[in-house]
CSV table of C-alpha atoms in Angstrom, one decimal:
chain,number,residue,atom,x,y,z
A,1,UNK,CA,-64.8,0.0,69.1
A,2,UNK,CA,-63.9,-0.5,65.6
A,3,UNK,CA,-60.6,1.8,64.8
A,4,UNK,CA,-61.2,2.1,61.4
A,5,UNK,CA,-64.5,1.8,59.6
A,6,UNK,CA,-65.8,1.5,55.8
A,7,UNK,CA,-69.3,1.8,54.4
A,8,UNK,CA,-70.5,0.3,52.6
A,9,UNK,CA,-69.3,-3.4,53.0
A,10,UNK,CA,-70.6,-4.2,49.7
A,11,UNK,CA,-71.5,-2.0,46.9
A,12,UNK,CA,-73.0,-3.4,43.6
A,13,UNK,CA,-73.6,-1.3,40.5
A,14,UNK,CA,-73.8,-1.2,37.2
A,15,UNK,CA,-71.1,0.3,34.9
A,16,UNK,CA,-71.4,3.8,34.3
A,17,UNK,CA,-72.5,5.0,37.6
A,18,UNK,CA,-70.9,7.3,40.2
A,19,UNK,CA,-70.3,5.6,43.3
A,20,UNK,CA,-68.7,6.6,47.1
A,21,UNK,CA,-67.1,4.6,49.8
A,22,UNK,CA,-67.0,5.9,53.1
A,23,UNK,CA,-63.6,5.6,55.5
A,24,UNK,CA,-63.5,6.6,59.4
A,25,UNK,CA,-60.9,6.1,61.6
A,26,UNK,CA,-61.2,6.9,65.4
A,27,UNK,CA,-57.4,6.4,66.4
A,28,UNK,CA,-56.4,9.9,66.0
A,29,UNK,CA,-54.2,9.2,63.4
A,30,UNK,CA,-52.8,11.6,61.0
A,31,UNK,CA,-52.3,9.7,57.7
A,32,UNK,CA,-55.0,7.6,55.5
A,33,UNK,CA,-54.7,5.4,52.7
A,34,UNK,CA,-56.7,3.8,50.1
A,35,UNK,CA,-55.9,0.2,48.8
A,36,UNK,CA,-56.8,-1.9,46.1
A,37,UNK,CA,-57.0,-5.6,45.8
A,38,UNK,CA,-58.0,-7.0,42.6
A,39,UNK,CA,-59.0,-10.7,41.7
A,40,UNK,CA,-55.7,-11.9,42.0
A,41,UNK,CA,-55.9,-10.3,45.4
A,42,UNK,CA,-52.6,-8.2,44.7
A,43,UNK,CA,-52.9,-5.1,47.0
A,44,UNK,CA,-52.0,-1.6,45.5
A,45,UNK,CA,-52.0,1.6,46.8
A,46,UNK,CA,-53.7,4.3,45.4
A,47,UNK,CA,-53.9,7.1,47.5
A,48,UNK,CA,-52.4,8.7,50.7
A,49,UNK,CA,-53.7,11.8,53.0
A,50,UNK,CA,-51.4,13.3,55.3
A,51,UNK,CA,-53.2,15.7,57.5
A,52,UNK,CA,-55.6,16.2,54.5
A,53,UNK,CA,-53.2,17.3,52.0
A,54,UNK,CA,-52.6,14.6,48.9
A,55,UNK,CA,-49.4,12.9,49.3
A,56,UNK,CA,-49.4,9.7,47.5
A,57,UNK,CA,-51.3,9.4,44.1
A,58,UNK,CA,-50.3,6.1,42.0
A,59,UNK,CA,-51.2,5.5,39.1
A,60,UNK,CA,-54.7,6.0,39.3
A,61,UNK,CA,-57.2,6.6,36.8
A,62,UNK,CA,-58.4,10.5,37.3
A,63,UNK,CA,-61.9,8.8,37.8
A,64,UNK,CA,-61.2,7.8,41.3
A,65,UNK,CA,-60.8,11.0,43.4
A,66,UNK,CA,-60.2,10.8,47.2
A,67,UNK,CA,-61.8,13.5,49.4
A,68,UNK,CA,-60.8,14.2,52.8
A,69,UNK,CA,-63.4,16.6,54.7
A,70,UNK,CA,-60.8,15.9,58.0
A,71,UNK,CA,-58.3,14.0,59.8
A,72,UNK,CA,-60.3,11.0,60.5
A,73,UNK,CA,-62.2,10.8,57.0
A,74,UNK,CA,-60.8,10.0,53.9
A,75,UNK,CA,-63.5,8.8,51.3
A,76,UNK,CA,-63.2,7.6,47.5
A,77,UNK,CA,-65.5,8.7,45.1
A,78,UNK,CA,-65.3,6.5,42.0
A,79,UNK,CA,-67.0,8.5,38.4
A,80,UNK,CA,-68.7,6.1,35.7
A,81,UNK,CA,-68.1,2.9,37.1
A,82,UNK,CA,-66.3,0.4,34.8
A,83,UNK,CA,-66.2,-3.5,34.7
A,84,UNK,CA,-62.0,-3.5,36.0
A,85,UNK,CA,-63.1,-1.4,39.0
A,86,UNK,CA,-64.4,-4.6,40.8
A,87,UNK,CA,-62.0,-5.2,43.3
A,88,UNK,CA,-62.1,-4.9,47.2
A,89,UNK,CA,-61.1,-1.7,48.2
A,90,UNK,CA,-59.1,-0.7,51.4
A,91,UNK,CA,-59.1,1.9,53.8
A,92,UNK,CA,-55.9,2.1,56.3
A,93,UNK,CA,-54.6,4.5,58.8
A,94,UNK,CA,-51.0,5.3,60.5
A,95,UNK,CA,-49.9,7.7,63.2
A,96,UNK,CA,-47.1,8.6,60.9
A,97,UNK,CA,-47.0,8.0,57.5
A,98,UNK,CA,-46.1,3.8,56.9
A,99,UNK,CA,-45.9,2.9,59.9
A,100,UNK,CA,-48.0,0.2,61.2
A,101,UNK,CA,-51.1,0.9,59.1
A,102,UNK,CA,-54.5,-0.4,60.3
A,103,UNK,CA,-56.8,-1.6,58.0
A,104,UNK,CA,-60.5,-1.5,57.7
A,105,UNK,CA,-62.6,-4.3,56.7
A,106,UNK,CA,-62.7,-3.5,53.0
A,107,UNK,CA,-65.6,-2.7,50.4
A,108,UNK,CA,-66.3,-5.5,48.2
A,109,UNK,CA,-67.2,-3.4,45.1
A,110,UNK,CA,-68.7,-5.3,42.1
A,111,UNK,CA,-69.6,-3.7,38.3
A,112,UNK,CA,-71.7,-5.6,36.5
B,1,UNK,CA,-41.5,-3.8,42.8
B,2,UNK,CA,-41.6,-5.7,45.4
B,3,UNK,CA,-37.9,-6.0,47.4
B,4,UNK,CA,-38.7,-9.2,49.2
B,5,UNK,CA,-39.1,-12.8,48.2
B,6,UNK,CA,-41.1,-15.8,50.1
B,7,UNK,CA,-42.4,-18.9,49.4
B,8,UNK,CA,-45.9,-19.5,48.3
B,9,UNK,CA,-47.2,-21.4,50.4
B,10,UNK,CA,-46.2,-23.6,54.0
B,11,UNK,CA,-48.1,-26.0,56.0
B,12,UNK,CA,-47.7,-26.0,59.7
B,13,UNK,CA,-49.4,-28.5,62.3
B,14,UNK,CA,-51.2,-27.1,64.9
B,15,UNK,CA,-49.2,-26.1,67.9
B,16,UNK,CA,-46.1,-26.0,66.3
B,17,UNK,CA,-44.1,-23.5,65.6
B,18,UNK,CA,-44.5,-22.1,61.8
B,19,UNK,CA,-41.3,-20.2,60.6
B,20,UNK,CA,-42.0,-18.1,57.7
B,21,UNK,CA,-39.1,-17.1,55.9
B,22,UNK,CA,-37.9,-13.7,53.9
B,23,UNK,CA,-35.3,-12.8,51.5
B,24,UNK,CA,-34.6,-8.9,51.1
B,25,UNK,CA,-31.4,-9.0,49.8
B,26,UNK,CA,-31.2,-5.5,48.6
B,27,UNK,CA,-32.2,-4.1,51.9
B,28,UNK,CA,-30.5,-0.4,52.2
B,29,UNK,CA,-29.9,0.6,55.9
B,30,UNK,CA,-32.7,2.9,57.0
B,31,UNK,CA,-34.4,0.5,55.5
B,32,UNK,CA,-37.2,-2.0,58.0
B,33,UNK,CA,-38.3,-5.3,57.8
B,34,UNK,CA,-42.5,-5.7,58.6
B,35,UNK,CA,-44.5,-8.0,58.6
B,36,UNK,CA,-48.5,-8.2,57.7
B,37,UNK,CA,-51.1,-11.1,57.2
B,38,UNK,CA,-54.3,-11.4,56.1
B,39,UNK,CA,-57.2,-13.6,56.6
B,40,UNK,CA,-59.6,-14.7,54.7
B,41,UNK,CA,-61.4,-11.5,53.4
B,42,UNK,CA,-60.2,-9.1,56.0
B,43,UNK,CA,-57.8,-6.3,55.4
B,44,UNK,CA,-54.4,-7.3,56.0
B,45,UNK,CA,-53.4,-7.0,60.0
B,46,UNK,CA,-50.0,-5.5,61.3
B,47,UNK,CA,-47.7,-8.0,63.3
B,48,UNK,CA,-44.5,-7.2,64.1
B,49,UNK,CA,-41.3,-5.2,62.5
B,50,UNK,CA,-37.8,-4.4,63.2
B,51,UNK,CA,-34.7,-2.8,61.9
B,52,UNK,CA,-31.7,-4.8,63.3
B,53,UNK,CA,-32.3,-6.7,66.1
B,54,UNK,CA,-35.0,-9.1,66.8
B,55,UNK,CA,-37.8,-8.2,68.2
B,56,UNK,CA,-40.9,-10.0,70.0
B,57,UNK,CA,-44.5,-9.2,70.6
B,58,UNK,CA,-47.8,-11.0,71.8
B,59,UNK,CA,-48.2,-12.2,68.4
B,60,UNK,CA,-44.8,-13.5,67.6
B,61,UNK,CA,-41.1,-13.2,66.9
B,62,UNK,CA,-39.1,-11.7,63.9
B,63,UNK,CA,-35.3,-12.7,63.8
B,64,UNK,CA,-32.9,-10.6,61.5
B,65,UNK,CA,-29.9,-11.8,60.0
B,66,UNK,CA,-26.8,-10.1,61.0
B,67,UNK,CA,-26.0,-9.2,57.5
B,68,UNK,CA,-29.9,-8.4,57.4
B,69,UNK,CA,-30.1,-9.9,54.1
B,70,UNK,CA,-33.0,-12.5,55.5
B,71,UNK,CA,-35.7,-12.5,58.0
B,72,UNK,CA,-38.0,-14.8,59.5
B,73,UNK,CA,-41.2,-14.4,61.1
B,74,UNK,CA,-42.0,-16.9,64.1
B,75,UNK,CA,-45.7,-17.6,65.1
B,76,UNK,CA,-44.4,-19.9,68.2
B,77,UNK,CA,-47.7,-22.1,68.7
B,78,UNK,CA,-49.4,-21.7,65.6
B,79,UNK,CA,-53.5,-21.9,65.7
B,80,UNK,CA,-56.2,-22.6,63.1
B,81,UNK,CA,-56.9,-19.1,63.3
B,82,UNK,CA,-53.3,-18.0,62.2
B,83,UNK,CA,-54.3,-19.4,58.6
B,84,UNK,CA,-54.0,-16.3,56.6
B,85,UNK,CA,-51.3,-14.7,53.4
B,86,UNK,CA,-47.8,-13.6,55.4
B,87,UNK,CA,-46.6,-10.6,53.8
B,88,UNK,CA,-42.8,-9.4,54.5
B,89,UNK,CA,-42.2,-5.8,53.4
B,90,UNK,CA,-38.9,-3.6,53.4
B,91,UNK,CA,-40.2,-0.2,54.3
B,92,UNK,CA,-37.6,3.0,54.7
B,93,UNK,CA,-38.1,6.1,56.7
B,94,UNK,CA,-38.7,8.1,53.7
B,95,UNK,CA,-41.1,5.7,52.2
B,96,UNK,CA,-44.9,7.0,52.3
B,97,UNK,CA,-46.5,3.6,51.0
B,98,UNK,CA,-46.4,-0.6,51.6
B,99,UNK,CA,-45.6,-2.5,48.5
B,100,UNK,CA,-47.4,-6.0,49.0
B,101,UNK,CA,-45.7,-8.7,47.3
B,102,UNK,CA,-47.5,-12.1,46.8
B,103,UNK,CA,-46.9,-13.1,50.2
B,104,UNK,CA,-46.9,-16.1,51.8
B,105,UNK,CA,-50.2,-18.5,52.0
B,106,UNK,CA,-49.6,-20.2,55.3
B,107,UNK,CA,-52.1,-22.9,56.6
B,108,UNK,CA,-52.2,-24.6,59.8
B,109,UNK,CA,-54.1,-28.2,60.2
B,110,UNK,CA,-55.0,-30.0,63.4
């Protein structure tokens, strides 16, 4: 049973297009997170969910918008697709918010 | 804006223990000490945390200092498969998010 889940596992494009990644998590937790990890595989936050309601946006570029349809989804829709979005992108879950996050398997997303 | 420091990078032999060191001098006191790694192109995994005293799970063993200005992380019989980036973060009750430092790339050989 995996506890948290991403689609796709890889995800190629070319820059300008609109993209989504999927996140699931089947641990009944109440809190979601996106991650990024760039090329010099620094990880970032970007986003945090809390029941569904927004409560972490860094500094984020307003093309990346997170959309959370309940508590066990949180997906990341990324708008015209640039060359610096390549990165592997992380999906993570906590019972309460921090605490021992589990991560899903990432989305190795390349622009070309 | 990361609040800890670690080395690099360690080598440990296989079967040893590896001891992974942390400096969070500027740890405030509702303030914890985790610990994540991550191998090779999977998201990073929880291991262990604690506030004051140390603490021990399947996985391994995190020892505070008294003045909990240090930590270190204890893998007790370390395996090929424990090759991975060892991240120590300082996490407080009111924080919502994990700053990830550089880590620690530790690698064990036979």
């Amino acid at each position: 049973d995996t506890a948290v889940s991403q689609t796709p596992k890889y995800l190629v494009t070319q820059m300008g297009n609109d993209k989504s990644i999927k996140c699931e998590q089947n641990l009944g937790h109440d809190t979601m997170y996106w991650y990024k990890q760039d090329s010099k595989k620094f990880l970032k936050i970007m986003f945090s969910y809390n029941n569904k309601e927004l409560i972490i946006n860094e500094t984020v570029p307003n093309r990346f918008s997170p959309k959370s349809p309940d508590k066990a989804h949180l997906n990341l829709h990324i708008n015209s697709l640039e060359l610096g979005d390549s990165a592997v992108y992380f999906c993570a879950s906590s019972q309460i918010r921090g605490l021992e996050q589990y991560f899903g398997p990432g989305t190795r997303l390349t622009v070309t | 804006d990361a609040k800890t420091t670690q080395p690099p990078s360690m080598d440990c032999a296989e079967g040893r223990a590896a001891n992974l060191p942390c400096n969070h001098s500027t740890i405030s006191g509702n303030e914890y000490v985790y610990w994540y790694r991550q191998i090779h192109s999977q998201g990073p995994q929880y291991i262990i945390h604690g506030l004051k005293n140390n603490e021990t799970n399947e996985m391994a063993s995190l020892i505070i200092t008294e003045d909990r200005k240090s930590s270190t992380l204890i893998l007790p019989h370390a395996t090929l498969r424990d090759t991975a980036v060892y991240y120590c973060i300082v996490f407080g009750s009111n924080d919502y998010k994990l700053s990830f430092g550089a880590g620690t790339t530790v690698t064990v050989r036979a």
